[in-house]
Coordinates of C-alpha atoms in Angstrom, one line a residue:
Chain E
M30 CA -19.2 23.1 -30.1
S31 CA -17.9 19.6 -29.4
L32 CA -14.6 21.1 -28.3
R33 CA -16.5 23.3 -25.9
S34 CA -18.4 20.4 -24.5
L35 CA -15.2 18.4 -24.1
L36 CA -13.5 21.3 -22.3
K37 CA -16.5 21.5 -20.0
K38 CA -16.1 17.8 -19.4
E39 CA -12.4 18.3 -18.5
F40 CA -13.5 21.0 -16.1
H41 CA -15.9 18.7 -14.4
W42 CA -13.2 16.0 -14.2
S43 CA -10.9 18.5 -12.6
K44 CA -13.5 19.4 -10.0
H45 CA -13.9 15.7 -9.1
N46 CA -10.1 15.2 -8.9
A47 CA -9.3 18.4 -7.2
L48 CA -7.1 16.7 -4.6
A49 CA -5.0 14.8 -7.1
L50 CA -4.6 18.0 -9.2
G51 CA -3.7 19.9 -6.1
F52 CA -0.8 17.5 -5.6
V53 CA 0.5 17.8 -9.2
L54 CA 0.0 21.5 -9.7
L55 CA 0.7 22.9 -6.2
L56 CA 2.5 20.6 -3.9
L57 CA 4.9 19.0 -6.4
P58 CA 6.2 22.4 -7.9
A59 CA 6.4 23.7 -4.3
F60 CA 8.4 20.7 -3.3
F61 CA 10.8 21.0 -6.3
A62 CA 11.3 24.7 -5.7
S63 CA 12.1 24.2 -2.0
T64 CA 14.5 21.3 -2.6
S65 CA 16.6 23.7 -4.8
V66 CA 17.4 25.5 -1.6
V67 CA 18.7 22.4 0.0
F68 CA 21.5 22.1 -2.6
G69 CA 22.7 25.5 -1.7
T70 CA 23.7 24.3 1.7
V71 CA 25.8 21.3 0.5
V72 CA 29.1 22.5 1.8
P73 CA 31.3 20.0 3.8
R74 CA 32.0 22.4 6.6
D75 CA 30.1 20.5 9.2
A76 CA 31.8 17.1 8.6
P77 CA 31.9 15.2 11.8
V78 CA 35.4 14.4 13.0
A79 CA 36.3 12.3 16.1
V80 CA 38.9 13.8 18.3
T81 CA 40.5 11.0 20.4
P82 CA 43.6 10.7 22.6
E83 CA 46.4 8.7 21.2
S84 CA 47.3 7.5 24.7
E85 CA 46.3 7.9 28.3
D86 CA 48.9 10.6 28.7
V87 CA 46.8 13.1 26.7
T88 CA 45.1 15.5 29.1
D89 CA 41.5 16.8 29.0
Q90 CA 42.8 20.3 28.5
E91 CA 44.8 19.2 25.4
L92 CA 41.7 17.5 24.0
S93 CA 39.7 20.6 24.6
I94 CA 42.2 22.8 22.8
I95 CA 42.2 20.5 19.8
T96 CA 38.4 20.2 19.7
G97 CA 38.2 24.0 19.8
A98 CA 40.7 24.4 17.1
F99 CA 38.6 22.1 14.8
E100 CA 35.4 23.9 15.3
P101 CA 35.8 26.6 12.6
F102 CA 36.0 24.0 9.8
S103 CA 34.3 20.8 11.1
A104 CA 32.0 19.3 13.7
P105 CA 34.5 17.8 16.2
K106 CA 33.3 15.1 18.7
R107 CA 35.4 14.1 21.6
V108 CA 35.7 10.3 21.8
D109 CA 37.3 8.5 24.7
S110 CA 39.2 5.8 22.9
P111 CA 40.6 5.2 19.4
A112 CA 38.7 1.9 19.3
E113 CA 35.4 3.7 19.8
A114 CA 36.4 6.3 17.2
E115 CA 37.1 3.5 14.7
Q116 CA 33.7 2.0 15.2
M117 CA 32.2 5.5 14.6
L118 CA 34.2 5.8 11.4
R119 CA 33.0 2.4 10.1
R120 CA 29.4 3.4 10.9
E121 CA 29.8 6.8 9.2
S122 CA 29.0 8.6 12.4
V123 CA 32.3 10.5 11.8
Y124 CA 34.3 10.9 8.5
A125 CA 37.7 11.2 10.1
I126 CA 39.5 10.5 13.3
V127 CA 42.1 12.9 14.7
Q128 CA 44.4 11.2 17.2
V129 CA 45.9 13.7 19.6
P130 CA 49.5 12.9 20.6
P131 CA 50.6 13.5 24.2
D132 CA 52.5 16.6 25.6
I133 CA 51.4 19.0 22.9
T134 CA 51.2 21.8 25.4
N135 CA 54.6 20.9 26.7
A136 CA 57.3 23.4 25.5
S137 CA 60.0 20.7 25.8
N138 CA 58.2 18.6 23.2
D139 CA 59.9 19.3 19.9
N140 CA 57.6 17.5 17.6
A141 CA 54.0 16.4 17.8
T142 CA 52.4 14.4 14.9
F143 CA 48.7 14.3 14.6
V144 CA 47.2 11.4 12.6
L145 CA 44.1 12.2 10.5
T146 CA 42.5 8.8 9.7
V147 CA 39.9 8.6 7.0
D148 CA 37.8 5.7 5.5
G149 CA 38.9 4.9 1.9
S150 CA 35.4 3.8 1.0
I151 CA 33.9 7.2 1.5
A152 CA 35.0 8.4 -1.9
P153 CA 33.4 11.9 -1.7
F154 CA 35.4 12.6 1.4
E155 CA 38.8 11.9 -0.2
R156 CA 39.5 15.4 -1.4
P157 CA 37.9 17.3 1.5
S158 CA 40.0 15.2 3.9
Q159 CA 43.2 16.3 2.1
A160 CA 42.0 19.9 2.4
I161 CA 41.1 19.3 6.0
R162 CA 44.7 18.0 6.6
V163 CA 46.2 21.3 5.3
I164 CA 43.7 23.5 7.2
M165 CA 44.2 21.4 10.3
A166 CA 48.0 21.8 10.2
R167 CA 47.6 25.6 9.8
A168 CA 45.0 25.9 12.5
L169 CA 47.0 23.8 15.0
D170 CA 50.1 25.9 14.2
D171 CA 48.2 29.0 15.0
A172 CA 46.5 27.6 18.1
P173 CA 47.4 29.2 21.4
F174 CA 49.0 27.1 24.2
L175 CA 50.4 24.5 21.7
E176 CA 54.1 24.7 22.2
A177 CA 55.2 21.7 20.2
D178 CA 56.1 21.7 16.5
I179 CA 53.0 20.3 14.9
S180 CA 52.7 18.1 11.9
V181 CA 49.7 16.2 10.5
R182 CA 49.8 12.8 8.8
R183 CA 46.8 11.6 6.8
E184 CA 46.1 7.9 6.8
V185 CA 43.5 6.0 4.8
V186 CA 42.0 2.8 6.2
G187 CA 40.2 0.1 4.3
T188 CA 39.8 -0.3 0.6
E189 CA 39.9 3.0 -1.4
N190 CA 36.8 3.0 -3.6
S191 CA 36.2 5.1 -6.7
L192 CA 33.2 7.5 -6.7
S193 CA 31.5 5.1 -9.2
E194 CA 31.9 2.3 -6.7
Y195 CA 30.7 4.5 -3.9
L196 CA 27.5 5.3 -5.8
V197 CA 26.6 1.6 -6.5
P198 CA 25.0 1.0 -3.1
S199 CA 23.2 4.4 -3.4
F200 CA 21.7 3.4 -6.7
L201 CA 20.7 0.0 -5.4
M202 CA 19.0 1.7 -2.5
A203 CA 17.3 4.2 -4.9
V204 CA 15.9 1.2 -6.8
M205 CA 14.3 -0.2 -3.6
I206 CA 12.8 3.2 -2.8
L207 CA 11.5 3.7 -6.3
F208 CA 9.9 0.3 -6.5
A209 CA 8.3 0.6 -3.1
F210 CA 6.7 3.9 -3.8
T211 CA 5.8 3.6 -7.5
Y212 CA 5.2 -0.1 -8.5
V213 CA 3.8 -1.3 -5.3
P214 CA 1.1 1.5 -5.2
Y215 CA 0.4 0.9 -8.9
N216 CA -0.1 -2.8 -8.2
L217 CA -2.3 -2.2 -5.2
A218 CA -4.4 0.2 -7.2
K219 CA -5.1 -2.6 -9.7
E220 CA -6.5 -4.7 -6.8
R221 CA -9.5 -2.4 -6.7
D222 CA -11.1 -4.4 -9.5
V223 CA -11.2 -7.5 -7.3
L224 CA -11.1 -6.2 -3.8
D225 CA -14.6 -7.2 -2.9
R226 CA -14.0 -10.8 -3.9
I227 CA -10.7 -11.0 -2.1
R228 CA -12.2 -9.6 1.0
T229 CA -15.1 -12.1 0.8
E230 CA -12.9 -15.2 0.1
S231 CA -9.8 -14.1 2.1
S232 CA -8.9 -10.9 3.8
L233 CA -7.3 -7.5 3.0
E234 CA -4.5 -8.3 5.4
T235 CA -3.7 -11.6 3.7
L236 CA -3.7 -9.9 0.3
I237 CA -1.3 -7.2 1.6
L238 CA 1.0 -9.6 3.3
S239 CA 1.3 -11.7 0.2
K240 CA 2.2 -8.7 -1.8
L241 CA 4.8 -7.5 0.8
I242 CA 6.4 -10.9 0.9
Y243 CA 6.3 -11.5 -2.9
F244 CA 7.7 -8.1 -3.8
S245 CA 10.4 -8.3 -1.1
V246 CA 11.6 -11.6 -2.5
L247 CA 11.4 -10.1 -6.0
M248 CA 13.9 -7.4 -4.9
L249 CA 16.6 -10.1 -5.1
V250 CA 16.5 -9.6 -8.9
P251 CA 17.9 -6.0 -8.9
V252 CA 20.5 -7.1 -6.3
V253 CA 21.7 -9.9 -8.6
V254 CA 21.6 -7.5 -11.6
F255 CA 23.8 -5.0 -9.6
Q256 CA 26.2 -7.8 -8.6
G257 CA 26.5 -8.8 -12.3
A258 CA 26.9 -5.2 -13.5
A259 CA 29.5 -4.5 -10.8
A260 CA 31.4 -7.6 -11.7
Y261 CA 31.3 -6.7 -15.4
L262 CA 32.6 -3.2 -14.7
G263 CA 35.3 -4.5 -12.3
Y264 CA 33.9 -2.7 -9.3
A265 CA 35.1 -3.8 -5.8
T266 CA 31.5 -4.1 -4.5
T267 CA 29.6 -7.1 -3.1
A268 CA 25.9 -7.0 -3.5
L269 CA 25.3 -10.7 -2.8
S270 CA 26.2 -10.9 0.8
V271 CA 24.1 -11.8 3.8
G272 CA 24.4 -8.2 5.2
T273 CA 23.5 -6.5 2.0
V274 CA 20.6 -8.7 1.1
L275 CA 19.2 -8.6 4.6
T276 CA 19.5 -4.8 4.8
L277 CA 18.0 -4.2 1.4
L278 CA 15.1 -6.6 1.8
L279 CA 14.3 -5.3 5.3
T280 CA 14.4 -1.7 3.9
F281 CA 12.2 -2.6 1.0
F282 CA 9.8 -4.3 3.3
Y283 CA 9.3 -1.3 5.6
L284 CA 9.1 1.1 2.7
A285 CA 6.6 -1.0 0.9
A286 CA 4.6 -1.3 4.1
I287 CA 4.5 2.5 4.3
S288 CA 3.4 2.9 0.7
T289 CA 0.8 0.2 1.3
T290 CA -0.6 2.0 4.4
I291 CA -1.0 5.1 2.3
M292 CA -2.8 3.3 -0.4
V293 CA -5.2 1.5 2.0
L294 CA -5.9 4.7 3.9
L295 CA -6.7 6.5 0.6
R296 CA -8.8 3.6 -0.6
F297 CA -6.5 2.3 -3.4
G298 CA -7.1 5.5 -5.4
T299 CA -5.1 7.9 -7.6
L300 CA -4.6 10.2 -4.7
G301 CA -2.8 7.4 -2.8
R302 CA -0.4 7.1 -5.7
F303 CA 0.3 10.8 -5.8
V304 CA 0.9 10.9 -2.0
N305 CA 3.4 8.0 -2.4
V306 CA 5.3 9.9 -5.1
V307 CA 5.5 12.9 -2.7
V308 CA 6.8 10.6 0.0
L309 CA 9.3 9.1 -2.5
L310 CA 10.7 12.5 -3.2
G311 CA 10.9 13.4 0.5
I312 CA 12.7 10.2 1.3
T313 CA 15.1 10.7 -1.6
A314 CA 15.9 14.2 -0.4
F315 CA 16.2 13.3 3.2
S316 CA 18.0 10.0 3.4
G317 CA 21.6 11.1 2.4
L318 CA 21.6 8.7 -0.5
A319 CA 24.2 10.6 -2.6
F320 CA 26.0 12.9 -0.3
P321 CA 27.4 11.8 3.0
V322 CA 25.1 13.3 5.6
G323 CA 28.0 15.0 7.4
Y324 CA 28.3 17.4 4.5
L325 CA 24.8 18.8 5.0
S326 CA 23.4 21.6 7.0
P327 CA 22.6 20.9 10.7
V328 CA 18.9 21.1 10.1
R329 CA 19.0 18.7 7.2
K330 CA 21.4 16.5 9.1
A331 CA 19.0 16.2 12.0
I332 CA 16.1 15.3 9.7
I333 CA 18.2 12.7 7.9
R334 CA 19.3 11.2 11.1
A335 CA 15.7 10.6 12.1
D336 CA 15.1 8.8 8.8
P337 CA 15.5 5.0 8.9
V338 CA 16.5 4.9 5.2
H339 CA 19.7 6.8 6.2
Y340 CA 20.8 3.9 8.4
S341 CA 19.8 1.4 5.8
T342 CA 22.0 3.3 3.3
I343 CA 25.0 3.3 5.5
M344 CA 24.6 -0.4 6.3
T345 CA 24.2 -1.2 2.6
R346 CA 27.3 0.9 1.8
S347 CA 29.3 -0.8 4.5
F348 CA 28.3 -4.3 3.6
M349 CA 28.9 -3.7 -0.2
L350 CA 32.1 -1.7 -0.1
K351 CA 33.8 -2.8 3.1
D352 CA 32.4 -6.3 3.7
A353 CA 31.5 -5.1 7.2
D354 CA 30.7 -7.7 9.8
L355 CA 27.0 -8.1 10.7
S356 CA 27.8 -7.6 14.3
L357 CA 29.0 -4.1 13.7
F358 CA 25.4 -3.1 12.9
A359 CA 23.5 -5.5 15.1
D360 CA 21.9 -2.7 17.0
W361 CA 20.8 -0.9 13.9
L362 CA 19.5 -4.1 12.3
L363 CA 17.5 -4.7 15.4
A364 CA 16.1 -1.2 15.4
L365 CA 15.2 -1.4 11.7
S366 CA 13.5 -4.7 12.3
G367 CA 11.5 -3.0 15.1
F368 CA 10.6 -0.2 12.7
A369 CA 9.5 -2.8 10.1
L370 CA 7.2 -4.3 12.6
L371 CA 5.8 -0.9 13.4
T372 CA 5.1 -0.2 9.7
L373 CA 3.4 -3.6 9.6
A374 CA 1.2 -2.6 12.5
C375 CA 0.3 0.6 10.6
V376 CA -0.7 -1.6 7.6
K377 CA -2.9 -3.6 9.9
L378 CA -4.5 -0.5 11.4
S379 CA -5.1 0.9 8.0
A380 CA -6.9 -2.3 7.0
V381 CA -9.1 -2.0 10.1
Y382 CA -9.8 1.6 9.2
Y383 CA -10.7 0.6 5.7
R384 CA -13.2 -2.0 6.9
R385 CA -14.8 0.3 9.5
T386 CA -15.3 3.0 7.0
T387 CA -16.8 0.7 4.3
Chain J
M9 CA -29.4 -19.8 8.4
I10 CA -28.3 -16.2 7.8
E11 CA -30.2 -13.9 10.2
L12 CA -30.5 -10.2 10.1
D13 CA -32.2 -8.7 13.2
G14 CA -33.1 -5.0 13.2
V15 CA -30.3 -4.1 10.9
R16 CA -29.7 -0.5 10.0
K17 CA -26.9 0.7 7.7
E18 CA -26.1 4.4 7.1
Y19 CA -23.6 5.9 4.7
G20 CA -23.1 9.4 6.1
D21 CA -26.5 11.0 6.1
V22 CA -28.0 8.4 3.9
V23 CA -29.9 5.5 5.4
A24 CA -29.5 2.6 3.0
V25 CA -31.2 0.0 5.1
Q26 CA -33.4 0.4 8.2
D27 CA -34.9 -2.0 10.7
L28 CA -34.3 -5.0 8.5
T29 CA -35.2 -8.4 10.0
L30 CA -34.8 -11.2 7.6
S31 CA -33.8 -14.9 7.6
V32 CA -32.1 -16.4 4.6
G33 CA -31.6 -20.2 4.2
G34 CA -33.3 -23.5 4.2
G35 CA -32.4 -24.5 0.7
Q36 CA -34.5 -22.3 -1.5
F37 CA -34.4 -20.0 -4.5
H38 CA -34.9 -16.6 -2.9
C39 CA -35.4 -13.5 -4.9
L40 CA -34.6 -10.1 -3.3
I41 CA -36.3 -7.6 -5.5
G42 CA -36.6 -3.8 -5.4
P43 CA -36.0 -0.6 -7.5
N44 CA -32.7 1.1 -7.8
G45 CA -31.6 2.5 -4.4
S46 CA -33.9 0.2 -2.4
G47 CA -31.0 -1.3 -0.4
K48 CA -30.6 -4.6 -2.1
T49 CA -26.8 -4.2 -2.8
T50 CA -26.3 -2.9 0.7
V51 CA -28.0 -6.0 2.1
F52 CA -25.7 -8.1 -0.1
R53 CA -22.6 -6.3 1.2
L54 CA -23.8 -6.8 4.7
L55 CA -24.3 -10.5 4.2
L56 CA -20.9 -10.8 2.6
G57 CA -19.2 -8.9 5.5
L58 CA -18.1 -6.1 3.1
A59 CA -20.1 -3.6 5.2
R60 CA -20.8 -3.4 8.9
P61 CA -24.3 -2.8 10.2
T62 CA -24.6 0.6 11.9
A63 CA -27.1 -1.0 14.2
G64 CA -28.7 -4.5 14.7
T65 CA -27.1 -7.9 14.4
L66 CA -26.2 -10.2 11.6
S67 CA -25.2 -13.8 11.9
V68 CA -24.2 -16.5 9.4
E69 CA -24.6 -20.0 10.8
G70 CA -24.0 -23.4 9.3
G71 CA -22.4 -22.9 6.0
T72 CA -20.2 -21.1 3.5
V73 CA -21.2 -18.1 1.5
G74 CA -20.3 -17.5 -2.2
C75 CA -21.1 -14.6 -4.3
G76 CA -21.5 -13.1 -7.7
F77 CA -21.1 -9.3 -7.8
Q78 CA -23.0 -6.7 -9.7
R79 CA -19.7 -5.5 -11.1
P80 CA -17.7 -8.6 -12.0
N81 CA -14.8 -9.1 -9.6
F82 CA -11.7 -10.8 -11.0
Y83 CA -8.2 -10.2 -12.0
P84 CA -8.4 -8.6 -15.5
D85 CA -4.8 -9.2 -16.3
L86 CA -5.0 -12.9 -15.7
T87 CA -6.6 -15.4 -18.0
V88 CA -9.9 -17.1 -17.2
R89 CA -8.0 -20.3 -16.3
E90 CA -5.5 -18.4 -14.0
N91 CA -8.4 -16.6 -12.3
L92 CA -10.1 -19.9 -11.6
Q93 CA -6.8 -21.5 -10.3
V94 CA -6.1 -18.5 -8.0
F95 CA -9.5 -18.4 -6.5
A96 CA -9.9 -22.2 -6.3
G97 CA -6.7 -22.2 -4.2
L98 CA -7.9 -19.3 -2.2
V99 CA -11.3 -20.8 -1.3
G100 CA -10.2 -24.4 -1.0
S101 CA -12.3 -25.6 -3.9
P102 CA -13.8 -29.0 -2.9
S103 CA -12.7 -30.9 -6.0
R104 CA -11.3 -30.5 -9.5
E105 CA -14.4 -32.2 -10.8
W106 CA -16.6 -29.5 -9.4
R107 CA -14.4 -26.9 -10.9
E108 CA -14.8 -28.6 -14.3
T109 CA -18.6 -28.8 -13.8
V110 CA -18.8 -25.1 -13.1
V111 CA -16.7 -24.3 -16.2
D112 CA -18.9 -26.6 -18.4
E113 CA -22.2 -25.4 -16.9
L114 CA -21.3 -21.8 -17.6
R115 CA -19.8 -22.5 -21.0
L116 CA -16.5 -21.0 -20.1
R117 CA -14.3 -23.6 -21.7
R118 CA -13.6 -21.9 -24.9
A119 CA -12.6 -18.7 -23.1
M120 CA -10.2 -20.4 -20.7
D121 CA -7.0 -19.0 -22.1
R122 CA -8.2 -15.5 -22.9
P123 CA -7.2 -12.6 -20.7
A124 CA -10.1 -11.7 -18.5
H125 CA -10.0 -8.0 -19.6
D126 CA -10.7 -9.2 -23.2
L127 CA -14.0 -11.0 -22.2
S128 CA -17.3 -9.7 -23.4
G129 CA -19.9 -8.5 -20.8
G130 CA -21.6 -11.9 -20.8
F131 CA -18.4 -13.9 -20.4
A132 CA -17.2 -11.6 -17.7
R133 CA -20.5 -12.2 -15.8
K134 CA -20.0 -16.0 -16.3
L135 CA -16.5 -15.9 -14.9
D136 CA -17.6 -13.9 -11.9
L137 CA -20.3 -16.4 -11.3
A138 CA -17.9 -19.3 -11.7
L139 CA -15.6 -17.7 -9.1
G140 CA -18.5 -17.4 -6.7
L141 CA -19.4 -21.1 -7.2
L142 CA -15.9 -22.5 -6.8
K143 CA -16.3 -23.4 -3.1
R144 CA -19.7 -24.9 -3.7
P145 CA -21.2 -22.5 -1.2
D146 CA -24.2 -23.3 1.1
Y147 CA -25.4 -19.8 0.5
L148 CA -25.0 -18.4 -3.0
L149 CA -25.6 -14.7 -3.2
L150 CA -25.9 -13.3 -6.7
D151 CA -26.4 -9.6 -7.5
E152 CA -28.1 -9.1 -10.9
P153 CA -26.7 -12.4 -12.2
L154 CA -28.5 -12.2 -15.6
A155 CA -27.2 -8.8 -16.5
A156 CA -25.3 -8.8 -19.9
L157 CA -26.3 -12.5 -20.6
D158 CA -28.0 -13.5 -23.8
D159 CA -31.4 -15.3 -23.6
V160 CA -29.9 -18.8 -24.2
S161 CA -27.3 -18.2 -21.5
K162 CA -30.0 -16.8 -19.1
E163 CA -32.1 -19.9 -19.5
R164 CA -29.2 -22.2 -19.0
L165 CA -28.0 -20.4 -15.9
L166 CA -31.5 -20.3 -14.4
D167 CA -31.8 -24.0 -14.9
F168 CA -28.4 -24.5 -13.2
L169 CA -29.3 -22.2 -10.3
S170 CA -32.6 -23.9 -9.8
S171 CA -31.0 -27.3 -9.5
Y172 CA -28.3 -25.8 -7.3
A173 CA -31.0 -24.5 -5.0
D174 CA -32.1 -28.1 -4.3
D175 CA -29.1 -28.5 -2.0
A176 CA -28.2 -24.9 -1.1
T177 CA -29.8 -21.5 -0.8
V178 CA -29.6 -19.2 -3.7
L179 CA -30.3 -15.5 -3.0
V180 CA -30.7 -13.4 -6.1
S181 CA -30.9 -9.6 -6.1
T182 CA -32.6 -8.1 -9.1
H183 CA -35.2 -5.6 -10.3
H184 CA -36.6 -8.0 -13.0
V185 CA -38.5 -10.7 -11.1
G186 CA -40.0 -11.9 -14.4
D187 CA -36.9 -13.9 -15.4
F188 CA -36.8 -15.7 -12.0
E189 CA -40.6 -16.2 -11.4
P190 CA -40.8 -19.8 -12.6
H191 CA -37.9 -20.8 -10.3
T192 CA -38.5 -18.6 -7.2
D193 CA -39.4 -20.2 -3.9
R194 CA -39.6 -17.0 -2.0
L195 CA -39.8 -13.3 -2.8
T196 CA -38.7 -10.4 -0.7
V197 CA -39.5 -6.9 -2.0
M198 CA -37.5 -4.0 -0.7
H199 CA -38.3 -0.3 -0.9
E200 CA -36.2 2.6 0.5
G201 CA -34.3 0.3 2.7
T202 CA -37.1 -1.7 4.3
V203 CA -38.9 -4.9 3.4
V204 CA -42.4 -4.3 2.2
L205 CA -43.2 -7.9 1.2
D206 CA -41.8 -11.3 2.1
A207 CA -43.7 -14.3 0.9
R208 CA -43.8 -17.4 -1.2
P209 CA -45.0 -16.5 -4.7
E210 CA -47.9 -18.9 -4.5
H211 CA -49.1 -17.1 -1.4
I212 CA -49.1 -13.7 -3.1
D213 CA -52.5 -12.4 -4.2
L214 CA -51.7 -10.7 -7.5
D215 CA -54.7 -8.5 -7.1
G216 CA -55.7 -8.7 -10.7
H217 CA -52.2 -8.1 -12.1
A218 CA -51.1 -10.3 -15.0
S219 CA -47.8 -11.3 -13.6
L220 CA -45.6 -11.2 -10.5
Q221 CA -43.5 -8.5 -12.3
A222 CA -46.6 -6.3 -12.9
Y223 CA -47.7 -6.8 -9.3
Y224 CA -44.2 -5.8 -8.1
V225 CA -44.3 -2.6 -10.2
A226 CA -47.7 -1.7 -8.8
L227 CA -46.5 -2.4 -5.3
V228 CA -43.5 -0.1 -5.7
R229 CA -45.6 2.7 -7.2
Q230 CA -48.0 2.4 -4.2
Q231 CA -45.0 2.6 -1.8
E232 CA -43.6 5.7 -3.7
Q233 CA -47.0 7.4 -3.5
A234 CA -47.3 6.7 0.2
A235 CA -43.7 8.1 0.7
S236 CA -44.6 11.1 -1.3
D237 CA -47.8 11.7 0.8
R238 CA -45.7 11.4 4.0
D239 CA -43.3 14.0 2.6
D240 CA -46.2 16.4 1.9
D241 CA -47.5 15.9 5.4
A242 CA -44.1 16.6 6.8
R243 CA -43.9 19.9 4.8
Q244 CA -47.3 21.0 6.0
P245 CA -47.3 20.3 9.8
G246 CA -50.8 21.8 10.4
R247 CA -52.5 19.6 7.9
R248 CA -54.6 16.7 9.3
P249 CA -53.9 13.2 7.9
G250 CA -56.3 12.4 5.1
A251 CA -57.6 15.9 4.9
G252 CA -56.2 16.7 1.4
G253 CA -58.0 17.0 -1.9
E254 CA -61.1 18.9 -2.9

């Protein structure tokens, strides 16, 4: 009989926690099931490639022919100058640059050499870029109007990193995301015991701000750990640089502000922690942490490109693997700072909402 | 003074406090008494700024407000000492001496290095009171401060609060007026969100009742009967007032 009573108790508990259970039993399984579909589309056939003229002698028509020839196996983008294309390569807006030599439609031109430039730090693109070189040579040979004898040379710029090195910034970013959406909500939930006193003696906003600052500074610890581990393993990565630290702390700050907003809106309860886990899974799936975004389907690519974490990841990778200059990402850093301020405003509004509904 | 003028507080469809006009202050030991659900805790939350009035105005002038909560509010993972340090810093505790006085008066010294989550109910109550006293508030609001305290601790705390009320205002919310009777300068009785009595104890005619507690219980019953009669009248619209019975 006691078992029956206790089962009845569990049923009552479930009724009172229907929303939390709904997340665990319905939404999470649905999420996992749907993410399996995502992996089916991971084919590098939409890799963005910059098509740029080698010199001013290259005509618009020649660029159009080459762009068209690339469309079956990549996502070519016409770029006006090699310098601009290089910047796009460094910012992972494209994964390769194709420099189009002049006079390719000229029958008197015996030999035209295309240069396919790739970034050595994007380890997952190393093999695909070799395949692209072969496909490209064949496609250009078959292309109409190209009279010259075509050859393609593949060039690698920057340090060539191993796949392990390539993944180090991704893992570090994953730690930031994980901490922001699991530990921060857990810690905030514990504030429930003392929230009335804190609100009486200080304010909700001050409490939250202190946590955001404290945990952001605390994030230096995993950065140092990663630096130590990378040094021990002999990786060519730099975690302790101004760019890396600035990007990671800024990223953690806005992610923690998002998770905090959720917690405050859901009154520091269990539901808030579940929602944060769901957001964590969503951000992980849609930030291009492991795969370069250019590999993914157009829909997923579009979603990822609207996600600030995607830009944080690219910056972290560039600072850690390529020692990129801060000025290269000045506009992105400014935009992310603006986004961080926006999330801070959301925290403030959630605190106002909390007070008004108390 | 803390002034509440025509204050009403609703939680959804429930009216917790209605048309409440009350002044608190003037350096006295003030008891706010009422049965469960009478609106005492809501009044405290309004006074502490933890809830906003649905209607009416509330103002706190000329002083600081400290509080002890019905459910002790502190960091359970910190020790007693750490809790005191954190909140002393937060409220700008006037002096280290005052902090030591509070610790001694509440007999907290031997629990200073214990994690707060390990404290017994009585010690948890004392720590919560200590945190409320840290800034030496001009208005000390205490919600059921004697709950979970043993008799000796109760007497000691009442003596301390009584002397504290010489220089400040102590507002205590309770449903056991008996413990506070010898110390109380003013008594406010609440029932169903309204004040039904507000007077100094010596001005209250006990009407044959043996104690203030007995008088209070009779008063609440009378209010409940009146409310019940009003409900009956509301259910029978055709019935004339006073036309019931035989």
